[in-house]
XYZ file of N, CA and C in Angstrom:
765
model
N -47.512 92.186 87.146
C -46.076 92.046 86.855
C -45.401 93.371 86.526
N -46.171 94.364 86.024
C -45.556 95.639 85.644
C -44.903 96.324 86.840
N -45.527 96.210 88.000
C -44.981 96.827 89.211
C -43.558 96.345 89.472
N -43.389 95.036 89.477
C -42.101 94.466 89.839
C -41.107 94.523 88.684
N -41.620 94.522 87.447
C -40.732 94.707 86.301
C -40.059 96.073 86.395
N -40.833 97.098 86.722
C -40.267 98.439 86.842
C -39.265 98.523 87.983
N -39.635 98.006 89.133
C -38.760 98.134 90.305
C -37.514 97.257 90.208
N -37.691 96.017 89.744
C -36.590 95.056 89.792
C -35.760 94.997 88.517
N -36.373 95.309 87.370
C -35.661 95.155 86.101
C -35.346 96.509 85.461
N -36.371 97.242 85.041
C -36.134 98.487 84.307
C -35.374 99.517 85.131
N -35.734 99.638 86.404
C -35.061 100.610 87.264
C -34.251 99.923 88.365
N -34.040 98.617 88.197
C -33.266 97.845 89.163
C -32.027 97.254 88.531
N -32.184 96.095 87.897
C -31.055 95.422 87.264
C -30.403 96.292 86.191
N -31.224 97.032 85.447
C -30.664 97.886 84.397
C -29.755 98.957 84.997
N -30.201 99.571 86.086
C -29.357 100.551 86.774
C -28.030 99.930 87.189
N -28.095 98.702 87.671
C -26.893 98.033 88.170
C -25.920 97.674 87.048
N -26.444 97.486 85.839
C -25.605 97.024 84.734
C -24.901 98.158 83.997
N -25.524 99.335 83.942
C -24.935 100.406 83.135
C -23.816 101.111 83.892
N -23.011 101.823 83.124
C -21.887 102.570 83.680
C -22.394 103.646 84.640
N -21.729 103.794 85.760
C -22.139 104.771 86.767
C -22.011 106.210 86.274
N -21.310 106.412 85.153
C -21.161 107.764 84.615
C -22.463 108.293 84.020
N -23.428 107.404 83.762
C -24.738 107.844 83.277
C -25.547 108.338 84.473
N -25.681 109.648 84.571
C -26.326 110.227 85.742
C -27.837 110.018 85.736
N -28.440 110.010 84.550
C -29.886 109.869 84.435
C -30.228 108.786 83.421
N -31.388 108.180 83.607
C -31.900 107.178 82.675
C -33.289 107.627 82.222
N -33.453 107.770 80.904
C -34.734 108.210 80.346
C -35.560 107.004 79.922
N -36.845 107.046 80.215
C -37.757 106.004 79.745
C -39.015 106.670 79.196
N -39.799 105.899 78.467
C -40.977 106.440 77.802
C -42.251 106.359 78.612
N -42.147 106.354 79.923
C -43.347 106.292 80.760
C -44.089 107.631 80.764
N -45.403 107.526 80.836
C -46.233 108.724 80.981
C -46.345 109.039 82.472
N -45.394 109.840 82.942
C -45.321 110.237 84.345
C -44.367 111.420 84.431
N -44.340 112.069 85.579
C -43.451 113.209 85.788
C -42.757 113.100 87.137
N -41.607 113.743 87.229
C -40.850 113.790 88.480
C -40.558 115.247 88.808
N -40.788 115.621 90.046
C -40.452 116.973 90.493
C -39.511 116.891 91.687
N -38.692 117.925 91.835
C -37.744 118.001 92.953
C -38.176 119.143 93.857
N -38.586 118.804 95.067
C -39.107 119.792 96.003
C -38.608 119.475 97.408
N -38.153 120.492 98.092
C -37.714 120.328 99.486
C -36.704 119.190 99.642
N -35.775 119.143 98.680
C -34.678 118.177 98.696
C -35.148 116.725 98.580
N -36.318 116.537 97.981
C -36.814 115.188 97.722
C -37.411 115.133 96.322
N -37.421 113.919 95.756
C -38.013 113.703 94.441
C -39.412 113.119 94.605
N -40.340 113.643 93.793
C -41.735 113.217 93.870
C -42.196 112.704 92.508
N -43.006 111.659 92.536
C -43.607 111.114 91.326
C -44.971 111.763 91.135
N -45.201 112.307 89.925
C -46.448 113.019 89.654
C -47.109 112.487 88.383
N -48.407 112.661 88.313
C -49.197 112.129 87.210
C -48.918 112.862 85.900
N -49.139 112.140 84.815
C -49.111 112.710 83.472
C -50.417 113.469 83.228
N -50.409 114.468 82.333
C -51.665 115.156 82.006
C -52.648 114.294 81.222
N -52.189 113.152 80.708
C -53.081 112.240 79.993
C -53.677 111.261 81.000
N -54.949 111.412 81.363
C -55.525 110.586 82.433
C -55.633 109.107 82.085
N -55.699 108.793 80.795
C -55.828 107.397 80.385
C -54.468 106.715 80.302
N -53.476 107.403 79.750
C -52.159 106.798 79.558
C -51.246 106.943 80.771
N -51.615 107.774 81.725
C -50.783 107.957 82.922
C -50.346 106.612 83.493
N -49.045 106.476 83.778
C -48.493 105.191 84.223
C -47.938 105.229 85.642
N -48.306 106.239 86.404
C -47.807 106.298 87.778
C -48.269 105.102 88.604
N -49.423 104.539 88.261
C -49.902 103.349 88.976
C -48.851 102.245 88.934
N -48.225 102.061 87.760
C -47.239 100.991 87.593
C -45.859 101.361 88.141
N -45.672 102.633 88.488
C -44.379 103.096 89.002
C -44.396 103.288 90.513
N -45.498 102.931 91.147
C -45.695 103.242 92.566
C -44.780 102.464 93.498
N -44.119 101.430 92.996
C -43.219 100.654 93.849
C -41.751 101.040 93.646
N -41.507 102.141 92.932
C -40.142 102.638 92.836
C -39.737 103.286 94.160
N -38.444 103.303 94.400
C -37.924 103.912 95.620
C -37.478 105.343 95.343
N -37.223 106.086 96.402
C -36.704 107.438 96.263
C -35.388 107.433 95.483
N -34.544 106.474 95.757
C -33.261 106.377 95.063
C -33.452 106.122 93.571
N -34.439 105.309 93.220
C -34.664 104.987 91.812
C -35.201 106.179 91.031
N -36.167 106.916 91.580
C -36.708 108.040 90.808
C -35.733 109.216 90.780
N -34.775 109.232 91.705
C -33.748 110.271 91.677
C -32.970 110.234 90.368
N -32.811 109.052 89.823
C -31.997 108.869 88.621
C -32.825 108.811 87.337
N -34.146 108.798 87.457
C -35.020 108.626 86.292
C -35.500 109.963 85.740
N -35.700 110.002 84.427
C -36.378 111.128 83.786
C -37.381 110.566 82.781
N -38.502 111.269 82.631
C -39.574 110.833 81.740
C -39.859 111.949 80.734
N -39.144 111.968 79.609
C -39.245 113.095 78.662
C -40.629 113.320 78.074
N -41.428 112.252 77.908
C -42.747 112.441 77.290
C -43.851 112.584 78.332
N -43.476 112.601 79.597
C -44.475 112.625 80.656
C -45.359 113.853 80.672
N -44.886 114.956 80.098
C -45.674 116.197 80.116
C -46.664 116.279 78.960
N -46.641 115.263 78.079
C -47.507 115.274 76.902
C -48.662 114.281 77.049
N -49.716 114.511 76.270
C -50.746 113.500 76.100
C -50.347 112.585 74.947
N -50.927 111.391 74.930
C -50.569 110.407 73.909
C -50.791 110.949 72.498
N -51.894 111.660 72.289
C -52.189 112.172 70.951
C -51.127 113.171 70.492
N -50.528 113.898 71.437
C -49.461 114.831 71.080
C -48.205 114.082 70.658
N -47.922 112.972 71.333
C -46.760 112.157 70.967
C -46.955 111.545 69.586
N -48.171 111.099 69.296
C -48.468 110.559 67.965
C -48.228 111.629 66.890
N -48.635 112.851 67.174
C -48.461 113.938 66.201
C -46.980 114.253 65.990
N -46.217 114.281 67.074
C -44.776 114.533 66.959
C -44.114 113.442 66.121
N -44.500 112.191 66.369
C -43.940 111.070 65.604
C -44.288 111.194 64.125
N -45.515 111.633 63.833
C -45.930 111.807 62.436
C -45.184 112.969 61.785
N -44.995 114.062 62.530
C -44.282 115.225 61.990
C -42.855 114.874 61.592
N -42.232 113.966 62.344
C -40.862 113.553 62.049
C -40.813 112.274 61.208
N -42.001 111.799 60.806
C -42.113 110.606 59.965
C -41.372 109.415 60.570
N -41.545 109.213 61.866
C -40.894 108.104 62.551
C -41.551 106.781 62.169
N -40.756 105.735 62.150
C -41.247 104.426 61.709
C -42.333 103.874 62.619
N -42.333 104.282 63.881
C -43.294 103.724 64.837
C -44.504 104.625 65.057
N -44.740 105.560 64.158
C -45.797 106.553 64.370
C -47.192 105.952 64.470
N -47.421 104.796 63.837
C -48.744 104.162 63.897
C -48.713 102.828 64.639
N -47.622 102.548 65.305
C -47.510 101.273 66.013
C -48.529 101.206 67.150
N -49.128 100.042 67.324
C -50.096 99.864 68.396
C -49.405 99.935 69.748
N -50.157 100.366 70.755
C -49.616 100.414 72.110
C -49.296 99.004 72.584
N -48.212 98.878 73.343
C -47.856 97.570 73.885
C -48.829 97.184 74.986
N -49.095 95.899 75.095
C -50.010 95.382 76.110
C -49.341 94.231 76.839
N -49.727 94.041 78.097
C -49.223 92.894 78.842
C -47.760 93.045 79.214
N -47.070 91.915 79.299
C -45.666 91.913 79.711
C -44.815 92.125 78.470
N -44.232 93.309 78.344
C -43.619 93.718 77.082
C -42.466 92.825 76.656
N -41.704 92.276 77.613
C -40.508 91.532 77.223
C -40.805 90.104 76.771
N -42.065 89.655 76.842
C -42.388 88.296 76.416
C -42.443 88.157 74.902
N -42.720 89.258 74.199
C -42.834 89.164 72.751
C -43.978 88.248 72.362
N -43.687 87.237 71.539
C -44.709 86.303 71.066
C -44.883 85.096 71.983
N -44.144 85.057 73.079
C -44.232 83.921 74.003
C -45.530 84.007 74.801
N -46.239 82.895 74.906
C -47.450 82.859 75.712
C -47.096 82.967 77.195
N -47.955 83.662 77.928
C -47.713 83.843 79.356
C -47.616 82.491 80.066
N -48.495 81.554 79.712
C -48.487 80.242 80.366
C -47.187 79.493 80.088
N -46.640 79.636 78.870
C -45.369 78.979 78.545
C -44.218 79.604 79.337
N -44.273 80.916 79.504
C -43.249 81.616 80.279
C -43.267 81.145 81.736
N -44.468 81.053 82.310
C -44.605 80.595 83.691
C -44.122 79.152 83.835
N -44.489 78.312 82.880
C -44.092 76.907 82.945
C -42.579 76.755 82.881
N -41.933 77.550 82.035
C -40.479 77.461 81.885
C -39.763 77.848 83.174
N -40.263 78.892 83.852
C -39.554 79.414 85.015
C -40.021 78.806 86.340
N -41.297 78.424 86.420
C -41.824 77.905 87.686
C -42.203 76.431 87.627
N -42.311 75.892 86.409
C -42.715 74.500 86.289
C -44.188 74.322 86.611
N -44.566 73.102 86.938
C -45.951 72.807 87.279
C -46.043 72.289 88.709
N -47.151 72.601 89.346
C -47.411 72.181 90.721
C -48.872 71.733 90.788
N -49.158 70.484 90.397
C -50.548 70.026 90.285
C -51.318 70.147 91.602
N -52.562 70.576 91.470
C -53.427 70.707 92.635
C -54.879 70.528 92.243
N -55.764 70.613 93.229
C -57.185 70.359 93.004
C -57.937 71.613 92.575
N -58.887 71.411 91.664
C -59.884 72.430 91.336
C -61.159 72.045 92.069
N -61.650 72.939 92.910
C -62.754 72.613 93.812
C -63.935 73.548 93.571
N -65.133 72.977 93.549
C -66.338 73.794 93.438
C -66.586 74.500 94.770
N -66.738 75.800 94.712
C -66.838 76.618 95.915
C -68.009 76.196 96.799
N -69.170 76.001 96.201
C -70.381 75.768 96.983
C -70.433 74.381 97.618
N -69.872 73.379 96.941
C -70.025 71.997 97.408
C -68.757 71.398 98.004
N -67.605 71.983 97.685
C -66.343 71.405 98.135
C -65.910 70.200 97.319
N -66.624 69.922 96.235
C -66.328 68.761 95.399
C -65.129 69.034 94.496
N -64.238 68.044 94.393
C -63.090 68.152 93.494
C -63.562 67.875 92.068
N -63.392 68.865 91.186
C -63.871 68.745 89.810
C -62.759 68.437 88.817
N -61.522 68.648 89.215
C -60.426 68.402 88.289
C -59.093 68.792 88.899
N -58.082 68.851 88.044
C -56.732 69.200 88.467
C -56.251 70.437 87.710
N -55.360 71.193 88.337
C -54.756 72.354 87.686
C -53.229 72.231 87.757
N -52.489 72.950 86.911
C -51.026 72.818 86.872
C -50.280 73.660 87.905
N -50.991 74.481 88.668
C -50.349 75.339 89.665
C -51.183 76.580 89.895
N -51.336 76.989 91.147
C -52.201 78.133 91.463
C -51.738 79.409 90.769
N -50.432 79.512 90.473
C -49.891 80.742 89.897
C -50.252 80.920 88.424
N -50.939 79.950 87.829
C -51.426 80.101 86.459
C -52.768 80.835 86.408
N -53.386 81.087 87.558
C -54.761 81.574 87.583
C -54.878 82.885 88.355
N -55.863 83.684 87.950
C -56.179 84.924 88.648
C -57.656 84.924 89.030
N -57.987 85.681 90.063
C -59.377 85.793 90.489
C -60.208 86.405 89.361
N -61.341 85.770 89.062
C -62.204 86.241 87.986
C -61.938 85.582 86.650
N -60.856 84.804 86.563
C -60.508 84.159 85.295
C -61.594 83.186 84.870
N -61.882 83.195 83.574
C -62.918 82.324 83.028
C -62.343 81.313 82.040
N -61.410 81.744 81.216
C -60.837 80.850 80.209
C -59.667 80.066 80.793
N -59.399 78.919 80.184
C -58.232 78.141 80.566
C -58.414 77.240 81.769
N -59.635 77.161 82.307
C -59.866 76.293 83.467
C -59.936 74.834 83.034
N -60.444 74.604 81.823
C -60.395 73.266 81.246
C -61.472 72.314 81.708
N -62.612 72.848 82.135
C -63.713 71.993 82.582
C -64.956 72.249 81.740
N -65.738 71.203 81.520
C -67.000 71.351 80.801
C -68.098 71.751 81.780
N -69.272 72.061 81.222
C -70.424 72.366 82.065
C -70.440 73.773 82.619
N -69.608 74.644 82.084
C -69.482 76.010 82.601
C -70.538 76.954 82.076
N -70.295 78.266 82.097
C -68.973 78.849 82.374
C -68.599 78.810 83.852
N -67.308 78.525 84.100
C -66.756 78.529 85.442
C -65.883 79.767 85.635
N -65.839 80.248 86.868
C -65.008 81.392 87.209
C -64.124 81.043 88.406
N -62.880 81.506 88.374
C -62.017 81.368 89.549
C -62.463 82.405 90.580
N -62.890 81.941 91.751
C -63.397 82.863 92.771
C -62.468 82.975 93.979
N -61.545 82.022 94.118
C -60.633 82.082 95.261
C -59.431 81.179 94.991
N -58.290 81.544 95.563
C -57.090 80.708 95.480
C -56.592 80.435 96.894
N -56.438 79.162 97.220
C -55.841 78.771 98.493
C -54.378 78.438 98.205
N -53.529 79.438 98.373
C -52.126 79.280 97.991
C -51.422 78.276 98.893
N -51.734 78.305 100.177
C -51.066 77.406 101.125
C -51.300 75.940 100.772
N -52.509 75.624 100.286
C -52.845 74.238 99.947
C -52.870 74.001 98.441
N -52.492 75.023 97.656
C -52.433 74.905 96.196
C -53.772 74.452 95.612
N -54.844 75.109 96.042
C -56.183 74.777 95.562
C -56.792 75.974 94.843
N -57.513 75.686 93.759
C -58.261 76.696 93.023
C -59.745 76.447 93.257
N -60.456 77.470 93.729
C -61.890 77.342 93.965
C -62.641 78.048 92.851
N -63.608 77.343 92.268
C -64.344 77.877 91.129
C -65.842 77.830 91.402
N -66.576 78.585 90.607
C -68.035 78.619 90.740
C -68.640 79.104 89.432
N -69.914 78.787 89.234
C -70.667 79.346 88.113
C -71.325 80.665 88.508
N -71.292 80.968 89.787
C -71.949 82.161 90.313
C -70.999 83.348 90.235
N -71.143 84.151 89.189
C -70.239 85.274 88.977
C -70.361 86.318 90.079
N -71.482 86.330 90.797
C -71.660 87.318 91.861
C -70.665 87.124 93.002
N -70.094 85.930 93.107
C -69.103 85.690 94.155
C -67.840 86.514 93.939
N -67.546 86.845 92.673
C -66.364 87.661 92.398
C -66.730 89.101 92.081
N -68.021 89.354 91.845
C -68.440 90.706 91.511
C -69.185 91.381 92.655
N -69.073 90.817 93.836
C -69.721 91.407 94.995
C -69.119 92.779 95.280
N -69.985 93.744 95.454
C -69.508 95.104 95.687
C -68.969 95.259 97.105
N -67.844 95.972 97.210
C -67.256 96.280 98.511
C -66.816 97.737 98.514
N -66.846 98.343 99.673
C -66.352 99.718 99.783
C -65.216 99.828 100.800
N -64.644 98.692 101.176
C -63.511 98.720 102.100
C -62.643 97.487 101.862
N -61.374 97.612 102.183
C -60.438 96.505 102.042
C -59.197 96.808 102.876
N -58.342 95.802 103.021
C -57.124 95.930 103.815
C -55.913 95.885 102.894
N -54.912 96.696 103.210
C -53.711 96.792 102.376
C -52.475 96.557 103.237
N -51.488 95.873 102.654
C -50.230 95.602 103.354
C -49.062 95.749 102.385
N -47.844 95.466 102.860
C -46.624 95.520 102.032
C -46.486 96.864 101.316
N -46.509 97.930 102.089
C -46.470 99.274 101.520
C -45.099 99.638 100.964
N -45.137 100.470 99.928
C -43.944 101.175 99.455
C -44.317 102.643 99.327
N -43.646 103.502 100.081
C -43.873 104.944 99.991
C -42.656 105.580 99.337
N -42.879 106.334 98.269
C -41.783 106.881 97.478
C -41.000 107.934 98.261
N -41.677 108.723 99.055
C -40.982 109.689 99.916
C -41.131 109.280 101.380
N -42.327 109.431 101.929
C -42.597 108.990 103.290
C -44.075 108.641 103.400
N -44.475 107.920 104.450
C -45.893 107.590 104.622
C -46.735 108.858 104.708
N -47.942 108.832 104.170
C -48.781 110.036 104.185
C -49.234 110.390 105.599
N -49.334 111.673 105.843
C -49.864 112.148 107.125
C -51.345 112.487 107.008
N -51.803 112.731 105.782
C -53.217 113.004 105.558
C -54.017 111.708 105.603
N -55.204 111.759 106.142
C -56.076 110.585 106.205
C -56.935 110.444 104.958
N -57.259 111.571 104.332
C -58.136 111.551 103.163
C -57.314 111.738 101.896
N -57.318 110.706 101.062
C -56.519 110.687 99.846
C -57.388 110.208 98.690
N -56.750 109.905 97.575
C -57.401 109.211 96.471
C -56.645 107.912 96.225
N -57.350 106.922 95.691
C -56.726 105.624 95.469
C -57.171 105.052 94.130
N -56.242 104.342 93.472
C -56.556 103.519 92.308
C -56.356 102.063 92.704
N -57.271 101.203 92.274
C -57.103 99.774 92.538
C -56.860 98.995 91.248
N -56.741 99.722 90.155
C -56.357 99.137 88.864
C -55.910 100.279 87.956
N -55.144 99.934 86.919
C -54.688 100.956 85.977
C -55.877 101.557 85.239
N -55.824 102.847 84.989
C -56.896 103.529 84.272
C -57.091 104.922 84.831
N -58.123 105.576 84.357
C -58.344 106.967 84.737
C -59.187 107.140 85.992
N -59.740 106.050 86.528
C -60.711 106.171 87.606
C -60.053 106.122 88.988
N -60.434 107.075 89.814
C -59.985 107.160 91.200
C -61.168 106.952 92.141
N -60.836 106.627 93.374
C -61.798 106.665 94.472
C -61.264 107.641 95.518
N -62.137 108.476 96.051
C -61.771 109.185 97.269
C -61.728 108.151 98.384
N -60.770 108.283 99.277
C -60.629 107.242 100.293
C -60.102 107.812 101.601
N -60.308 107.047 102.650
C -59.673 107.323 103.936
C -58.776 106.140 104.266
N -57.650 106.433 104.887
C -56.630 105.424 105.169
C -56.403 105.387 106.675
N -56.676 104.237 107.278
C -56.519 104.086 108.726
C -55.490 102.994 109.001
N -54.322 103.404 109.502
C -53.240 102.456 109.745
C -53.483 101.666 111.028
N -53.311 100.337 110.916
C -53.323 99.464 112.087
C -51.915 99.369 112.679
N -50.927 99.360 111.783
C -49.515 99.440 112.151
C -48.778 99.963 110.925
N -47.449 99.944 110.943
C -46.685 100.513 109.835
C -46.897 99.785 108.518
N -47.371 98.544 108.584
C -47.466 97.746 107.362
C -48.859 97.168 107.134
N -49.869 97.765 107.749
C -51.239 97.279 107.572
C -52.199 98.444 107.764
N -53.129 98.585 106.819
C -54.083 99.694 106.910
C -55.431 99.280 106.349
N -56.483 99.868 106.904
C -57.834 99.711 106.392
C -58.133 100.884 105.458
N -58.713 100.571 104.301
C -59.046 101.590 103.310
C -60.555 101.602 103.110
N -61.148 102.780 103.224
C -62.581 102.962 102.977
C -62.725 103.862 101.761
N -63.393 103.362 100.710
C -63.565 104.144 99.486
C -64.967 104.741 99.430
N -65.120 105.789 98.625
C -66.344 106.589 98.658
C -67.530 105.942 97.959
N -67.299 104.854 97.217
C -68.404 104.157 96.563
C -68.006 102.699 96.366
N -68.966 101.794 96.372
C -68.643 100.368 96.227
C -68.073 100.058 94.847
N -67.248 99.014 94.799
C -66.655 98.581 93.539
C -66.690 97.063 93.464
N -66.907 96.544 92.267
C -66.907 95.100 92.058
C -65.496 94.612 91.722
N -65.185 93.417 92.131
C -63.945 92.791 91.698
C -62.715 93.157 92.493
N -62.868 93.728 93.681
C -61.703 93.977 94.531
C -61.231 92.636 95.073
N -59.966 92.305 94.818
C -59.480 90.971 95.182
C -58.084 91.041 95.775
N -57.794 90.075 96.627
C -56.462 89.966 97.213
C -55.422 89.819 96.107
N -54.308 90.515 96.278
C -53.238 90.468 95.290
C -53.203 91.669 94.376
N -54.324 92.406 94.279
C -54.319 93.640 93.507
C -53.521 94.709 94.251
N -53.047 95.691 93.498
C -52.317 96.800 94.102
C -53.245 97.999 94.281
N -53.148 98.623 95.436
C -53.831 99.883 95.704
C -52.771 100.975 95.736
N -52.937 101.988 94.892
C -51.953 103.070 94.782
C -52.614 104.372 95.216
N -51.934 105.117 96.073
C -52.528 106.280 96.726
C -51.965 107.587 96.166
N -52.853 108.578 96.095
C -52.512 109.869 95.497
C -52.970 111.007 96.404
N -52.176 112.071 96.390
C -52.555 113.335 97.006
C -52.515 114.373 95.895
N -53.674 114.666 95.316
C -53.700 115.496 94.120
C -53.011 114.778 92.978
N -52.023 115.436 92.356
C -51.272 114.818 91.262
C -50.076 114.011 91.741
N -49.825 114.010 93.027
C -48.668 113.303 93.570
C -49.010 111.833 93.816
N -48.218 110.945 93.228
C -48.348 109.513 93.502
C -47.472 109.200 94.708
N -48.093 108.794 95.795
C -47.380 108.610 97.058
C -46.730 107.237 97.186
N -47.309 106.245 96.523
C -46.869 104.860 96.657
C -48.090 103.977 96.801
N -47.892 102.768 97.273
C -49.035 101.871 97.377
C -48.723 100.620 98.154
N -49.676 99.690 98.100
C -49.533 98.428 98.802
C -50.379 97.357 98.137
N -50.360 96.173 98.723
C -51.055 95.017 98.165
C -52.327 94.755 98.964
N -53.436 94.589 98.260
C -54.703 94.260 98.912
C -54.629 92.830 99.441
N -55.015 92.644 100.689
C -54.917 91.311 101.294
C -56.279 90.846 101.819
């Protein structure tokens, strides 16, 4: 959700609501923007753990043109020290997690309020047997263990059939932890333009870890990605974000 919150709300609806006389909008993201060759580029923060370019990869050129990230050049520990030096009230506040605008609202309650329920079957992967009912495929993620509501587990969500609104589960965790070193990506967003280099780096989840990768386009909106080492838990719906050095180029959705 962070990807679309940034693109559609923080740097989307908010831009549309404020007075046009505000030339720039500052946010507290750990990222940097540079202006080179008449284009704006998104670049990584020096803090490898807190860097948030992964979540900003779906911004457009127009959106980053208006954005500034004042703390992007600092590491988190430096920001904590600055806050302590000025005795700010939030100097020891814990980092925000999850969807920041939900506050104390449970994610499931938020989904139910906005999307309602769409009952469907919970099916055992190996046998095809219907084991129960679920309130809607959009309540579940691949690898999820809690909240399935069945005895005799532990059960894991291993696949979602969105077209038929079915959740497939298994006790065999290896079905979701199978190592892969390649995957397909679609629905690209490139902040400046599509990369011309074939060898890049990629993140498939937020954090400090990268994979060296090669990117082979099938067409403008579909590409095969080969990473330098196998990884567990690569699943459809995750975002793959591509980098050339410190430059965040954009990304796409694993399919």
